[in-house]
PDB file of C-alpha atoms in Angstrom:
ATOM      1  CA  MET A   1      63.277  65.062  61.121  1.00 72.00           C
ATOM      2  CA  MET A   2      63.434  65.788  57.413  1.00 75.00           C
ATOM      3  CA  PRO A   3      63.618  62.894  54.884  1.00 79.00           C
ATOM      4  CA  GLU A   4      67.300  63.431  54.049  1.00 77.00           C
ATOM      5  CA  MET A   5      68.169  63.245  57.745  1.00 79.00           C
ATOM      6  CA  LEU A   6      66.243  59.989  58.216  1.00 83.00           C
ATOM      7  CA  ASP A   7      67.867  58.493  55.110  1.00 85.00           C
ATOM      8  CA  LYS A   8      71.326  59.241  56.502  1.00 84.00           C
ATOM      9  CA  LEU A   9      70.426  57.557  59.807  1.00 88.00           C
ATOM     10  CA  ASP A  10      69.063  54.504  57.959  1.00 89.00           C
ATOM     11  CA  ARG A  11      72.334  54.126  56.059  1.00 86.00           C
ATOM     12  CA  TYR A  12      74.270  54.478  59.303  1.00 85.00           C
ATOM     13  CA  ARG A  13      72.094  51.843  61.002  1.00 89.00           C
ATOM     14  CA  ALA A  14      72.620  49.378  58.159  1.00 88.00           C
ATOM     15  CA  GLU A  15      76.404  49.851  58.230  1.00 83.00           C
ATOM     16  CA  MET A  16      76.586  49.439  62.020  1.00 84.00           C
ATOM     17  CA  VAL A  17      74.512  46.234  61.871  1.00 86.00           C
ATOM     18  CA  ARG A  18      76.786  44.936  59.114  1.00 86.00           C
ATOM     19  CA  ARG A  19      79.711  45.437  61.522  1.00 83.00           C
ATOM     20  CA  ASN A  20      77.902  43.372  64.179  1.00 86.00           C
ATOM     21  CA  ILE A  21      77.435  46.236  66.627  1.00 85.00           C
ATOM     22  CA  PRO A  22      74.696  45.231  69.130  1.00 87.00           C
ATOM     23  CA  SER A  23      71.323  46.502  67.914  1.00 87.00           C
ATOM     24  CA  GLY A  24      70.544  48.014  71.327  1.00 86.00           C
ATOM     25  CA  VAL A  25      73.665  50.170  71.177  1.00 84.00           C
ATOM     26  CA  VAL A  26      72.898  51.243  67.604  1.00 86.00           C
ATOM     27  CA  GLU A  27      69.364  52.313  68.512  1.00 89.00           C
ATOM     28  CA  GLN A  28      70.603  54.262  71.542  1.00 84.00           C
ATOM     29  CA  TRP A  29      72.989  56.160  69.300  1.00 83.00           C
ATOM     30  CA  ILE A  30      70.317  56.872  66.696  1.00 87.00           C
ATOM     31  CA  GLY A  31      67.892  57.849  69.437  1.00 88.00           C
ATOM     32  CA  ALA A  32      70.346  60.559  70.482  1.00 86.00           C
ATOM     33  CA  ALA A  33      70.456  62.097  66.977  1.00 89.00           C
ATOM     34  CA  LEU A  34      69.843  65.837  66.684  1.00 91.00           C
ATOM     35  CA  PRO A  35      69.046  67.928  63.597  1.00 91.00           C
ATOM     36  CA  CYS A  36      71.575  70.513  62.478  1.00 91.00           C
ATOM     37  CA  ALA A  37      72.387  72.785  59.574  1.00 93.00           C
ATOM     38  CA  THR A  38      75.659  72.454  57.679  1.00 91.00           C
ATOM     39  CA  LEU A  39      76.834  75.652  55.992  1.00 94.00           C
ATOM     40  CA  THR A  40      79.451  75.554  53.250  1.00 93.00           C
ATOM     41  CA  LEU A  41      80.762  77.661  50.387  1.00 93.00           C
ATOM     42  CA  ASP A  42      80.228  74.869  47.868  1.00 88.00           C
ATOM     43  CA  GLY A  43      76.673  73.804  48.692  1.00 85.00           C
ATOM     44  CA  GLY A  44      73.611  74.128  46.509  1.00 87.00           C
ATOM     45  CA  GLY A  45      71.178  75.234  49.191  1.00 93.00           C
ATOM     46  CA  PRO A  46      69.920  78.703  50.102  1.00 96.00           C
ATOM     47  CA  VAL A  47      72.306  81.450  51.181  1.00 97.00           C
ATOM     48  CA  VAL A  48      72.021  81.974  54.949  1.00 97.00           C
ATOM     49  CA  GLY A  49      75.116  84.041  55.703  1.00 97.00           C
ATOM     50  CA  ARG A  50      78.689  84.599  54.662  1.00 96.00           C
ATOM     51  CA  TYR A  51      82.264  84.029  55.621  1.00 95.00           C
ATOM     52  CA  GLY A  52      84.137  87.287  56.125  1.00 93.00           C
ATOM     53  CA  GLY A  53      83.159  90.722  54.901  1.00 92.00           C
ATOM     54  CA  PRO A  54      83.278  93.918  56.970  1.00 93.00           C
ATOM     55  CA  LEU A  55      82.637  93.613  60.717  1.00 94.00           C
ATOM     56  CA  LEU A  56      79.435  95.617  61.368  1.00 96.00           C
ATOM     57  CA  LEU A  57      78.687  96.232  65.056  1.00 96.00           C
ATOM     58  CA  PRO A  58      76.394  98.574  66.996  1.00 96.00           C
ATOM     59  CA  PRO A  59      78.408 101.624  68.143  1.00 95.00           C
ATOM     60  CA  GLY A  60      78.244 100.669  71.832  1.00 90.00           C
ATOM     61  CA  ALA A  61      79.011  96.978  71.426  1.00 94.00           C
ATOM     62  CA  PRO A  62      82.249  95.718  73.021  1.00 93.00           C
ATOM     63  CA  ASP A  63      85.157  94.651  70.877  1.00 92.00           C
ATOM     64  CA  PRO A  64      85.217  90.888  70.264  1.00 92.00           C
ATOM     65  CA  GLU A  65      88.080  88.862  71.688  1.00 88.00           C
ATOM     66  CA  PHE A  66      88.748  86.944  68.471  1.00 88.00           C
ATOM     67  CA  PRO A  67      88.913  87.688  64.728  1.00 89.00           C
ATOM     68  CA  PHE A  68      85.657  87.859  62.760  1.00 92.00           C
ATOM     69  CA  VAL A  69      84.810  84.638  60.917  1.00 92.00           C
ATOM     70  CA  ALA A  70      81.221  84.699  59.649  1.00 95.00           C
ATOM     71  CA  SER A  71      77.772  86.255  59.911  1.00 97.00           C
ATOM     72  CA  LEU A  72      74.532  84.226  59.868  1.00 98.00           C
ATOM     73  CA  ASN A  73      71.008  85.447  59.123  1.00 97.00           C
ATOM     74  CA  CYS A  74      68.727  84.099  61.861  1.00 97.00           C
ATOM     75  CA  ALA A  75      65.588  84.443  59.722  1.00 97.00           C
ATOM     76  CA  ASP A  76      67.101  82.011  57.183  1.00 97.00           C
ATOM     77  CA  LEU A  77      67.958  79.320  59.778  1.00 96.00           C
ATOM     78  CA  PRO A  78      64.661  77.525  60.533  1.00 93.00           C
ATOM     79  CA  GLY A  79      64.307  75.739  63.848  1.00 91.00           C
ATOM     80  CA  LYS A  80      63.219  72.485  62.182  1.00 90.00           C
ATOM     81  CA  VAL A  81      66.663  72.336  60.543  1.00 92.00           C
ATOM     82  CA  THR A  82      68.923  73.620  63.331  1.00 94.00           C
ATOM     83  CA  GLY A  83      66.936  72.312  66.286  1.00 92.00           C
ATOM     84  CA  LEU A  84      67.736  75.599  68.079  1.00 94.00           C
ATOM     85  CA  PRO A  85      65.417  78.362  69.354  1.00 94.00           C
ATOM     86  CA  LEU A  86      67.274  81.109  67.496  1.00 95.00           C
ATOM     87  CA  PRO A  87      65.904  84.676  67.328  1.00 95.00           C
ATOM     88  CA  PRO A  88      63.439  85.142  64.445  1.00 95.00           C
ATOM     89  CA  ASP A  89      65.603  87.796  62.796  1.00 97.00           C
ATOM     90  CA  GLY A  90      68.859  89.682  63.176  1.00 97.00           C
ATOM     91  CA  ARG A  91      72.357  88.283  62.697  1.00 97.00           C
ATOM     92  CA  LEU A  92      74.722  86.052  64.604  1.00 97.00           C
ATOM     93  CA  LEU A  93      78.367  87.085  64.316  1.00 97.00           C
ATOM     94  CA  LEU A  94      80.939  84.332  64.813  1.00 95.00           C
ATOM     95  CA  PHE A  95      84.482  84.999  66.025  1.00 92.00           C
ATOM     96  CA  ALA A  96      87.272  82.469  66.449  1.00 86.00           C
ATOM     97  CA  PHE A  97      90.943  81.708  66.181  1.00 78.00           C
ATOM     98  CA  PRO A  98      92.031  78.055  65.975  1.00 65.00           C
ATOM     99  CA  ASP A  99      95.181  78.266  68.102  1.00 63.00           C
ATOM    100  CA  LEU A 100      93.993  80.455  70.992  1.00 55.00           C
ATOM    101  CA  ASP A 101      92.537  79.145  74.249  1.00 58.00           C
ATOM    102  CA  GLY A 102      88.847  79.849  74.699  1.00 57.00           C
ATOM    103  CA  GLY A 103      87.748  78.755  71.225  1.00 72.00           C
ATOM    104  CA  GLY A 104      85.517  81.552  70.037  1.00 84.00           C
ATOM    105  CA  GLN A 105      82.657  83.943  70.607  1.00 91.00           C
ATOM    106  CA  VAL A 106      79.151  84.644  69.280  1.00 94.00           C
ATOM    107  CA  MET A 107      77.488  88.071  69.208  1.00 96.00           C
ATOM    108  CA  TYR A 108      73.876  88.840  68.284  1.00 97.00           C
ATOM    109  CA  VAL A 109      72.948  91.989  66.351  1.00 97.00           C
ATOM    110  CA  PRO A 110      69.161  92.682  66.320  1.00 96.00           C
ATOM    111  CA  GLU A 111      67.381  93.394  63.059  1.00 96.00           C
ATOM    112  CA  GLY A 112      67.343  97.104  62.278  1.00 94.00           C
ATOM    113  CA  ALA A 113      70.036  97.995  64.814  1.00 96.00           C
ATOM    114  CA  ALA A 114      72.311 100.857  63.816  1.00 97.00           C
ATOM    115  CA  VAL A 115      75.751  99.467  62.984  1.00 97.00           C
ATOM    116  CA  GLU A 116      79.106 100.773  61.866  1.00 96.00           C
ATOM    117  CA  GLU A 117      82.179  99.094  60.475  1.00 96.00           C
ATOM    118  CA  ARG A 118      84.767  98.287  63.102  1.00 94.00           C
ATOM    119  CA  VAL A 119      88.422  97.507  62.446  1.00 89.00           C
ATOM    120  CA  ILE A 120      90.187  95.786  65.332  1.00 84.00           C
ATOM    121  CA  THR A 121      93.879  95.138  65.834  1.00 79.00           C
ATOM    122  CA  PHE A 122      94.513  92.404  68.380  1.00 77.00           C
ATOM    123  CA  GLU A 123      97.538  92.526  70.676  1.00 77.00           C
ATOM    124  CA  TYR A 124      98.552  88.988  69.775  1.00 72.00           C
ATOM    125  CA  TYR A 125      99.007  90.125  66.158  1.00 73.00           C
ATOM    126  CA  ASP A 126     102.034  92.120  67.353  1.00 73.00           C
ATOM    127  CA  GLU A 127     103.276  89.298  69.589  1.00 73.00           C
ATOM    128  CA  ASP A 128     102.938  86.648  66.895  1.00 74.00           C
ATOM    129  CA  PRO A 129     102.753  87.880  63.265  1.00 75.00           C
ATOM    130  CA  ASP A 130     101.672  84.382  62.177  1.00 78.00           C
ATOM    131  CA  CYS A 131      98.315  85.030  63.875  1.00 75.00           C
ATOM    132  CA  LEU A 132      97.672  87.943  61.531  1.00 77.00           C
ATOM    133  CA  GLU A 133      98.662  85.888  58.486  1.00 80.00           C
ATOM    134  CA  ILE A 134      96.326  83.061  59.498  1.00 78.00           C
ATOM    135  CA  SER A 135      93.449  85.508  59.995  1.00 79.00           C
ATOM    136  CA  LYS A 136      94.043  86.973  56.529  1.00 80.00           C
ATOM    137  CA  GLN A 137      93.616  83.489  55.070  1.00 83.00           C
ATOM    138  CA  TYR A 138      90.149  82.942  56.547  1.00 85.00           C
ATOM    139  CA  PRO A 139      87.704  81.964  53.763  1.00 89.00           C
ATOM    140  CA  GLN A 140      85.410  84.540  52.156  1.00 92.00           C
ATOM    141  CA  GLY A 141      82.088  84.098  50.402  1.00 95.00           C
ATOM    142  CA  GLU A 142      78.431  83.172  50.747  1.00 96.00           C
ATOM    143  CA  LEU A 143      77.458  80.327  53.056  1.00 96.00           C
ATOM    144  CA  ARG A 144      74.792  77.935  51.786  1.00 96.00           C
ATOM    145  CA  MET A 145      72.706  75.708  54.034  1.00 95.00           C
ATOM    146  CA  ALA A 146      71.973  71.986  53.881  1.00 91.00           C
ATOM    147  CA  ALA A 147      69.765  70.116  56.359  1.00 90.00           C
ATOM    148  CA  ASP A 148      71.848  67.544  58.205  1.00 89.00           C
ATOM    149  CA  VAL A 149      71.779  65.299  61.246  1.00 89.00           C
ATOM    150  CA  SER A 150      74.280  64.997  64.088  1.00 86.00           C
ATOM    151  CA  LEU A 151      75.216  62.123  66.385  1.00 83.00           C
ATOM    152  CA  PRO A 152      77.208  62.430  69.616  1.00 81.00           C
ATOM    153  CA  PHE A 153      80.920  61.650  69.509  1.00 74.00           C
ATOM    154  CA  HIS A 154      81.461  61.931  73.257  1.00 74.00           C
ATOM    155  CA  SER A 155      81.728  58.583  75.036  1.00 73.00           C
ATOM    156  CA  SER A 156      81.259  59.698  78.646  1.00 74.00           C
ATOM    157  CA  LYS A 157      79.144  62.079  80.680  1.00 73.00           C
ATOM    158  CA  ALA A 158      79.471  63.933  83.972  1.00 70.00           C
ATOM    159  CA  LYS A 159      77.718  62.452  86.992  1.00 69.00           C
ATOM    160  CA  ALA A 160      77.331  64.168  90.360  1.00 64.00           C
ATOM    161  CA  THR A 161      78.501  62.238  93.449  1.00 68.00           C
ATOM    162  CA  ASP A 162      78.939  63.055  97.116  1.00 68.00           C
ATOM    163  CA  HIS A 163      82.594  63.729  96.362  1.00 70.00           C
ATOM    164  CA  GLY A 164      82.094  65.948  93.304  1.00 67.00           C
ATOM    165  CA  TRP A 165      81.768  65.135  89.614  1.00 67.00           C
ATOM    166  CA  ARG A 166      83.102  62.037  87.900  1.00 69.00           C
ATOM    167  CA  GLY A 167      82.994  60.702  84.376  1.00 72.00           C
ATOM    168  CA  GLU A 168      80.675  57.846  83.505  1.00 75.00           C
ATOM    169  CA  ASP A 169      80.990  55.856  80.276  1.00 76.00           C
ATOM    170  CA  LEU A 170      78.003  55.878  77.940  1.00 74.00           C
ATOM    171  CA  PRO A 171      76.681  52.551  76.537  1.00 73.00           C
ATOM    172  CA  TRP A 172      78.410  53.078  73.198  1.00 73.00           C
ATOM    173  CA  ALA A 173      81.845  53.850  74.678  1.00 76.00           C
ATOM    174  CA  PRO A 174      83.414  50.480  73.634  1.00 78.00           C
ATOM    175  CA  TYR A 175      82.408  51.166  70.014  1.00 77.00           C
ATOM    176  CA  ALA A 176      83.281  54.870  69.858  1.00 75.00           C
ATOM    177  CA  SER A 177      86.134  54.536  67.340  1.00 73.00           C
ATOM    178  CA  ILE A 178      84.028  52.364  65.016  1.00 73.00           C
ATOM    179  CA  HIS A 179      81.186  54.846  65.270  1.00 70.00           C
ATOM    180  CA  SER A 180      83.443  57.751  64.314  1.00 68.00           C
ATOM    181  CA  ASP A 181      84.843  55.900  61.291  1.00 69.00           C
ATOM    182  CA  LEU A 182      81.447  54.727  60.054  1.00 68.00           C
ATOM    183  CA  TRP A 183      79.768  58.089  60.462  1.00 67.00           C
ATOM    184  CA  ASN A 184      82.445  59.633  58.260  1.00 64.00           C
ATOM    185  CA  VAL A 185      81.798  56.894  55.663  1.00 61.00           C
ATOM    186  CA  VAL A 186      78.034  57.475  55.766  1.00 62.00           C
ATOM    187  CA  ASP A 187      78.574  61.229  55.584  1.00 63.00           C
ATOM    188  CA  GLY A 188      80.287  60.651  52.252  1.00 57.00           C
ATOM    189  CA  ARG A 189      81.578  64.179  51.740  1.00 58.00           C
ATOM    190  CA  ASP A 190      85.075  65.387  51.118  1.00 57.00           C
ATOM    191  CA  PHE A 191      86.382  68.219  53.257  1.00 60.00           C
ATOM    192  CA  PRO A 192      84.626  71.176  51.607  1.00 68.00           C
ATOM    193  CA  ARG A 193      86.417  74.299  50.403  1.00 72.00           C
ATOM    194  CA  GLY A 194      86.703  76.641  53.373  1.00 74.00           C
ATOM    195  CA  GLY A 195      85.514  73.968  55.802  1.00 78.00           C
ATOM    196  CA  TRP A 196      82.014  74.342  57.196  1.00 84.00           C
ATOM    197  CA  VAL A 197      79.924  75.918  59.915  1.00 90.00           C
ATOM    198  CA  GLN A 198      77.580  73.621  61.827  1.00 90.00           C
ATOM    199  CA  VAL A 199      74.572  75.179  63.552  1.00 94.00           C
ATOM    200  CA  GLY A 200      72.923  72.904  66.105  1.00 93.00           C
ATOM    201  CA  GLY A 201      73.677  69.264  66.836  1.00 89.00           C
ATOM    202  CA  TYR A 202      76.703  67.957  68.720  1.00 83.00           C
ATOM    203  CA  ALA A 203      80.304  69.078  68.742  1.00 77.00           C
ATOM    204  CA  LEU A 204      82.472  67.097  66.343  1.00 67.00           C
ATOM    205  CA  GLU A 205      85.192  66.653  68.943  1.00 62.00           C
ATOM    206  CA  GLU A 206      84.965  65.596  72.581  1.00 55.00           C
ATOM    207  CA  CYS A 207      86.358  68.233  74.908  1.00 54.00           C
ATOM    208  CA  MET A 208      88.639  67.409  77.828  1.00 48.00           C
ATOM    209  CA  ASP A 209      85.631  68.018  80.075  1.00 50.00           C
ATOM    210  CA  VAL A 210      83.080  65.182  80.242  1.00 47.00           C
ATOM    211  CA  THR A 211      80.141  67.517  79.537  1.00 47.00           C
ATOM    212  CA  PRO A 212      79.516  67.250  75.764  1.00 43.00           C
TER     213      PRO A 212
END
């Protein structure tokens, strides 16, 4: 991992020890750390994509199911930062709506592919005008990358049994709330303008399913 990632983990370790969390639990948590990239409008790092802008899709590509949120340049997202085997070039298009089931969608557009601007009107805009208003308020602007590190927030995992799948608590489950609070303290950042996009790492919220 990069020096800034290791420094963040060292500060987290020191704070957990100060709170008398068993050292074995702390090291298991840190051992599960994954690199990730944090993309924001307010950062000072390189530009790797943008929020908003026109939706440019290949002519034969299907319509997305959710509004367009952001585009990311794969060539500008190195694997040592994201921890992901992304394509070496081309763009990732991100689509989402916060109040609709299903979460979101990702589409890949290869480098050099012919594209055209596509304007989409979703049916739920007519059913609920608030959806359209929320989409219009999505942030716009260049996304800048910072190398970051991610720890798991899930406290259980799925385990196969003769009778199907069941949840099994992870070693840090009894300290999950402390972990969440301390990681936010170590993170030390206010909620950035326009939120952020995280590429790689763990989800920031445990789903209802026990598979993180």
